[in-house]
Amino acid sequence: MSGSGAKKVADMAVKAGKAIDWDGMAKMLVSEEARKEFATLRRTFEDVNHQLQTKFSQEPQPIDWEYYRKGIGSRVVDMYKEAYESIEIPKYVDTVTPEYKPKFDALVVELKEAEKASLKESERIEKEIAELREMKKKISTMTADEYFEKHPEVKQKFDDEIRNDYWGY
């Protein structure tokens, strides 16, 4: 990878790292196992990002050909210098990103929709848990009429069984 191409990759990695809301994502995790996996992912990302910044963002040091001429001799050094300068490193052309960017963008949209649905479901479950906790406190003093008032479907089921003369045996 050429020096300027590697620098561009390193710069893009820095920008990508800043765009990630690690704390926001961490708040969404519920299990301890998920938190551990997320921490491992974040550490790995930061390690790779650090390597990109340090190894690939720097231009290579120029070769001191005169130093080698003194120690080895002009003829051999000139031969190596000519071979070195004749090397052409092809410029990297990204053909993968254009192919997968639309798919990735579609997945991001799908993910956001799933997140909204998940948050709605979480709210519904939280409400249900609150109702169950309230009922747990009142269950020992609650009458059947009070219970049926909150759960008309159960009352309907019992009424249907009685009407159809079904007594469970």
PDB file of C-alpha atoms in Angstrom:
ATOM      1  CA  MET A   1       0.000   0.000   0.000  1.00  0.00           C
ATOM      2  CA  SER A   2       1.458   3.355  -0.928  1.00  0.00           C
ATOM      3  CA  GLY A   3       2.216   5.863   1.818  1.00  0.00           C
ATOM      4  CA  SER A   4      -0.571   8.292   0.900  1.00  0.00           C
ATOM      5  CA  GLY A   5      -3.112   5.494   0.419  1.00  0.00           C
ATOM      6  CA  ALA A   6      -2.267   4.043   3.819  1.00  0.00           C
ATOM      7  CA  LYS A   7      -2.578   7.487   5.375  1.00  0.00           C
ATOM      8  CA  LYS A   8      -6.057   7.864   3.855  1.00  0.00           C
ATOM      9  CA  VAL A   9      -7.090   4.504   5.302  1.00  0.00           C
ATOM     10  CA  ALA A  10      -5.746   5.484   8.720  1.00  0.00           C
ATOM     11  CA  ASP A  11      -7.583   8.837   8.576  1.00  0.00           C
ATOM     12  CA  MET A  12     -10.826   7.096   7.629  1.00  0.00           C
ATOM     13  CA  ALA A  13     -10.401   4.671  10.539  1.00  0.00           C
ATOM     14  CA  VAL A  14      -9.995   7.594  12.951  1.00  0.00           C
ATOM     15  CA  LYS A  15     -13.162   9.244  11.623  1.00  0.00           C
ATOM     16  CA  ALA A  16     -15.071   5.951  11.847  1.00  0.00           C
ATOM     17  CA  GLY A  17     -13.944   5.466  15.442  1.00  0.00           C
ATOM     18  CA  LYS A  18     -15.186   8.909  16.409  1.00  0.00           C
ATOM     19  CA  ALA A  19     -18.570   8.304  14.732  1.00  0.00           C
ATOM     20  CA  ILE A  20     -19.324   5.198  16.813  1.00  0.00           C
ATOM     21  CA  ASP A  21     -21.459   5.854  19.889  1.00  0.00           C
ATOM     22  CA  TRP A  22     -19.886   3.201  22.098  1.00  0.00           C
ATOM     23  CA  ASP A  23     -21.577   4.432  25.287  1.00  0.00           C
ATOM     24  CA  GLY A  24     -24.979   4.577  23.617  1.00  0.00           C
ATOM     25  CA  MET A  25     -24.621   1.026  22.353  1.00  0.00           C
ATOM     26  CA  ALA A  26     -23.375  -0.198  25.741  1.00  0.00           C
ATOM     27  CA  LYS A  27     -26.529   1.136  27.431  1.00  0.00           C
ATOM     28  CA  MET A  28     -28.680  -1.110  25.233  1.00  0.00           C
ATOM     29  CA  LEU A  29     -27.007  -4.328  26.383  1.00  0.00           C
ATOM     30  CA  VAL A  30     -28.885  -6.335  28.976  1.00  0.00           C
ATOM     31  CA  SER A  31     -26.903  -9.493  29.664  1.00  0.00           C
ATOM     32  CA  GLU A  32     -23.489  -9.709  31.277  1.00  0.00           C
ATOM     33  CA  GLU A  33     -22.286 -11.942  28.427  1.00  0.00           C
ATOM     34  CA  ALA A  34     -23.294  -9.302  25.873  1.00  0.00           C
ATOM     35  CA  ARG A  35     -21.406  -6.650  27.855  1.00  0.00           C
ATOM     36  CA  LYS A  36     -18.263  -8.816  27.882  1.00  0.00           C
ATOM     37  CA  GLU A  37     -18.496  -9.464  24.128  1.00  0.00           C
ATOM     38  CA  PHE A  38     -19.099  -5.772  23.484  1.00  0.00           C
ATOM     39  CA  ALA A  39     -16.057  -4.804  25.571  1.00  0.00           C
ATOM     40  CA  THR A  40     -13.951  -7.299  23.588  1.00  0.00           C
ATOM     41  CA  LEU A  41     -15.243  -5.857  20.311  1.00  0.00           C
ATOM     42  CA  ARG A  42     -14.457  -2.319  21.430  1.00  0.00           C
ATOM     43  CA  ARG A  43     -10.925  -3.248  22.566  1.00  0.00           C
ATOM     44  CA  THR A  44     -10.268  -5.049  19.277  1.00  0.00           C
ATOM     45  CA  PHE A  45     -11.560  -2.099  17.267  1.00  0.00           C
ATOM     46  CA  GLU A  46      -9.371   0.307  19.232  1.00  0.00           C
ATOM     47  CA  ASP A  47      -6.311  -1.952  18.797  1.00  0.00           C
ATOM     48  CA  VAL A  48      -6.799  -2.168  15.036  1.00  0.00           C
ATOM     49  CA  ASN A  49      -7.479   1.554  14.839  1.00  0.00           C
ATOM     50  CA  HIS A  50      -4.294   2.277  16.815  1.00  0.00           C
ATOM     51  CA  GLN A  51      -2.253   0.053  14.506  1.00  0.00           C
ATOM     52  CA  LEU A  52      -3.681   1.803  11.465  1.00  0.00           C
ATOM     53  CA  GLN A  53      -2.788   5.170  12.924  1.00  0.00           C
ATOM     54  CA  THR A  54       0.754   4.246  13.919  1.00  0.00           C
ATOM     55  CA  LYS A  55       1.953   1.812  11.270  1.00  0.00           C
ATOM     56  CA  PHE A  56       0.258   3.052   8.129  1.00  0.00           C
ATOM     57  CA  SER A  57      -0.120   6.774   8.646  1.00  0.00           C
ATOM     58  CA  GLN A  58       3.593   7.499   8.469  1.00  0.00           C
ATOM     59  CA  GLU A  59       5.559   7.944   5.279  1.00  0.00           C
ATOM     60  CA  PRO A  60       8.477   5.498   4.968  1.00  0.00           C
ATOM     61  CA  GLN A  61      11.913   6.817   5.812  1.00  0.00           C
ATOM     62  CA  PRO A  62      13.975   7.633   2.692  1.00  0.00           C
ATOM     63  CA  ILE A  63      16.869   5.300   2.010  1.00  0.00           C
ATOM     64  CA  ASP A  64      20.319   6.797   2.598  1.00  0.00           C
ATOM     65  CA  TRP A  65      21.984   5.453  -0.541  1.00  0.00           C
ATOM     66  CA  GLU A  66      25.266   7.263   0.200  1.00  0.00           C
ATOM     67  CA  TYR A  67      25.638   5.419   3.486  1.00  0.00           C
ATOM     68  CA  TYR A  68      25.403   2.086   1.681  1.00  0.00           C
ATOM     69  CA  ARG A  69      27.725   3.206  -1.138  1.00  0.00           C
ATOM     70  CA  LYS A  70      30.483   3.810   1.430  1.00  0.00           C
ATOM     71  CA  GLY A  71      30.114   0.382   2.986  1.00  0.00           C
ATOM     72  CA  ILE A  72      29.215  -1.858   0.028  1.00  0.00           C
ATOM     73  CA  GLY A  73      30.327  -0.044  -3.095  1.00  0.00           C
ATOM     74  CA  SER A  74      28.694   2.069  -5.773  1.00  0.00           C
ATOM     75  CA  ARG A  75      28.041  -0.643  -8.312  1.00  0.00           C
ATOM     76  CA  VAL A  76      25.908  -2.908  -6.077  1.00  0.00           C
ATOM     77  CA  VAL A  77      24.108   0.029  -4.426  1.00  0.00           C
ATOM     78  CA  ASP A  78      23.306   1.601  -7.815  1.00  0.00           C
ATOM     79  CA  MET A  79      21.901  -1.720  -8.994  1.00  0.00           C
ATOM     80  CA  TYR A  80      19.648  -1.936  -5.919  1.00  0.00           C
ATOM     81  CA  LYS A  81      18.672   1.731  -6.160  1.00  0.00           C
ATOM     82  CA  GLU A  82      17.668   1.301  -9.797  1.00  0.00           C
ATOM     83  CA  ALA A  83      15.645  -1.821  -8.962  1.00  0.00           C
ATOM     84  CA  TYR A  84      14.022  -0.053  -5.988  1.00  0.00           C
ATOM     85  CA  GLU A  85      13.060   3.006  -8.013  1.00  0.00           C
ATOM     86  CA  SER A  86      11.641   0.891 -10.827  1.00  0.00           C
ATOM     87  CA  ILE A  87       9.125  -0.733  -8.521  1.00  0.00           C
ATOM     88  CA  GLU A  88       5.642   0.630  -9.140  1.00  0.00           C
ATOM     89  CA  ILE A  89       3.147  -0.034  -6.414  1.00  0.00           C
ATOM     90  CA  PRO A  90      -0.301  -0.094  -7.962  1.00  0.00           C
ATOM     91  CA  LYS A  91      -2.817   2.312  -6.524  1.00  0.00           C
ATOM     92  CA  TYR A  92      -5.541   0.603  -4.535  1.00  0.00           C
ATOM     93  CA  VAL A  93      -8.922   0.857  -6.182  1.00  0.00           C
ATOM     94  CA  ASP A  94     -11.804   0.071  -3.867  1.00  0.00           C
ATOM     95  CA  THR A  95     -14.258  -2.111  -5.753  1.00  0.00           C
ATOM     96  CA  VAL A  96     -15.806  -3.687  -2.665  1.00  0.00           C
ATOM     97  CA  THR A  97     -17.308  -0.654  -0.899  1.00  0.00           C
ATOM     98  CA  PRO A  98     -19.548   0.456  -3.783  1.00  0.00           C
ATOM     99  CA  GLU A  99     -20.890  -3.083  -4.054  1.00  0.00           C
ATOM    100  CA  TYR A 100     -21.722  -3.497  -0.376  1.00  0.00           C
ATOM    101  CA  LYS A 101     -22.551   0.091   0.701  1.00  0.00           C
ATOM    102  CA  PRO A 102     -26.219  -0.078  -0.466  1.00  0.00           C
ATOM    103  CA  LYS A 103     -26.647  -3.425   1.298  1.00  0.00           C
ATOM    104  CA  PHE A 104     -25.077  -2.016   4.455  1.00  0.00           C
ATOM    105  CA  ASP A 105     -27.267   1.099   4.323  1.00  0.00           C
ATOM    106  CA  ALA A 106     -30.359  -1.088   3.921  1.00  0.00           C
ATOM    107  CA  LEU A 107     -29.285  -3.138   6.929  1.00  0.00           C
ATOM    108  CA  VAL A 108     -28.819   0.035   8.977  1.00  0.00           C
ATOM    109  CA  VAL A 109     -32.375   1.129   8.129  1.00  0.00           C
ATOM    110  CA  GLU A 110     -33.666  -2.340   9.003  1.00  0.00           C
ATOM    111  CA  LEU A 111     -31.691  -2.259  12.244  1.00  0.00           C
ATOM    112  CA  LYS A 112     -33.185   1.103  13.237  1.00  0.00           C
ATOM    113  CA  GLU A 113     -36.685  -0.221  12.568  1.00  0.00           C
ATOM    114  CA  ALA A 114     -35.936  -3.315  14.642  1.00  0.00           C
ATOM    115  CA  GLU A 115     -34.578  -1.076  17.401  1.00  0.00           C
ATOM    116  CA  LYS A 116     -37.809   0.946  17.451  1.00  0.00           C
ATOM    117  CA  ALA A 117     -39.884  -2.238  17.570  1.00  0.00           C
ATOM    118  CA  SER A 118     -37.676  -3.587  20.328  1.00  0.00           C
ATOM    119  CA  LEU A 119     -38.042  -0.417  22.375  1.00  0.00           C
ATOM    120  CA  LYS A 120     -41.842  -0.538  21.988  1.00  0.00           C
ATOM    121  CA  GLU A 121     -41.843  -4.177  23.046  1.00  0.00           C
ATOM    122  CA  SER A 122     -39.621  -3.334  26.017  1.00  0.00           C
ATOM    123  CA  GLU A 123     -42.063  -0.622  27.106  1.00  0.00           C
ATOM    124  CA  ARG A 124     -44.974  -3.048  26.801  1.00  0.00           C
ATOM    125  CA  ILE A 125     -43.122  -5.673  28.850  1.00  0.00           C
ATOM    126  CA  GLU A 126     -42.155  -3.101  31.491  1.00  0.00           C
ATOM    127  CA  LYS A 127     -45.816  -2.096  31.837  1.00  0.00           C
ATOM    128  CA  GLU A 128     -46.833  -5.738  32.104  1.00  0.00           C
ATOM    129  CA  ILE A 129     -44.193  -6.335  34.786  1.00  0.00           C
ATOM    130  CA  ALA A 130     -45.446  -3.309  36.732  1.00  0.00           C
ATOM    131  CA  GLU A 131     -49.025  -4.612  36.516  1.00  0.00           C
ATOM    132  CA  LEU A 132     -47.943  -8.071  37.680  1.00  0.00           C
ATOM    133  CA  ARG A 133     -46.039  -6.600  40.632  1.00  0.00           C
ATOM    134  CA  GLU A 134     -49.089  -4.563  41.590  1.00  0.00           C
ATOM    135  CA  MET A 135     -51.309  -7.629  41.289  1.00  0.00           C
ATOM    136  CA  LYS A 136     -48.859  -9.667  43.367  1.00  0.00           C
ATOM    137  CA  LYS A 137     -49.225  -7.144  46.196  1.00  0.00           C
ATOM    138  CA  LYS A 138     -53.052  -7.223  46.000  1.00  0.00           C
ATOM    139  CA  ILE A 139     -53.666 -10.899  45.136  1.00  0.00           C
ATOM    140  CA  SER A 140     -54.212 -12.062  48.711  1.00  0.00           C
ATOM    141  CA  THR A 141     -57.056  -9.560  49.270  1.00  0.00           C
ATOM    142  CA  MET A 142     -58.436  -9.394  45.720  1.00  0.00           C
ATOM    143  CA  THR A 143     -61.956 -10.672  45.011  1.00  0.00           C
ATOM    144  CA  ALA A 144     -62.876 -12.650  41.922  1.00  0.00           C
ATOM    145  CA  ASP A 145     -64.870  -9.679  40.586  1.00  0.00           C
ATOM    146  CA  GLU A 146     -61.838  -7.389  40.916  1.00  0.00           C
ATOM    147  CA  TYR A 147     -59.682  -9.957  39.103  1.00  0.00           C
ATOM    148  CA  PHE A 148     -62.244 -10.446  36.329  1.00  0.00           C
ATOM    149  CA  GLU A 149     -62.522  -6.669  35.939  1.00  0.00           C
ATOM    150  CA  LYS A 150     -58.813  -6.545  35.018  1.00  0.00           C
ATOM    151  CA  HIS A 151     -58.937  -9.770  32.978  1.00  0.00           C
ATOM    152  CA  PRO A 152     -62.291  -9.972  31.140  1.00  0.00           C
ATOM    153  CA  GLU A 153     -60.974 -12.715  28.844  1.00  0.00           C
ATOM    154  CA  VAL A 154     -60.627 -15.071  31.837  1.00  0.00           C
ATOM    155  CA  LYS A 155     -64.187 -14.258  32.980  1.00  0.00           C
ATOM    156  CA  GLN A 156     -65.426 -14.943  29.441  1.00  0.00           C
ATOM    157  CA  LYS A 157     -63.631 -18.303  29.415  1.00  0.00           C
ATOM    158  CA  PHE A 158     -65.200 -19.336  32.736  1.00  0.00           C
ATOM    159  CA  ASP A 159     -68.658 -18.168  31.622  1.00  0.00           C
ATOM    160  CA  ASP A 160     -68.318 -20.171  28.378  1.00  0.00           C
ATOM    161  CA  GLU A 161     -67.308 -23.294  30.281  1.00  0.00           C
ATOM    162  CA  ILE A 162     -70.239 -22.956  32.675  1.00  0.00           C
ATOM    163  CA  ARG A 163     -72.666 -22.223  29.826  1.00  0.00           C
ATOM    164  CA  ASN A 164     -71.420 -25.298  27.906  1.00  0.00           C
ATOM    165  CA  ASP A 165     -71.602 -27.409  31.040  1.00  0.00           C
ATOM    166  CA  TYR A 166     -67.873 -28.146  30.931  1.00  0.00           C
ATOM    167  CA  TRP A 167     -66.493 -28.609  34.457  1.00  0.00           C
ATOM    168  CA  GLY A 168     -62.991 -29.782  33.583  1.00  0.00           C
ATOM    169  CA  TYR A 169     -63.593 -33.516  33.917  1.00  0.00           C
TER     170      TYR A 169
END
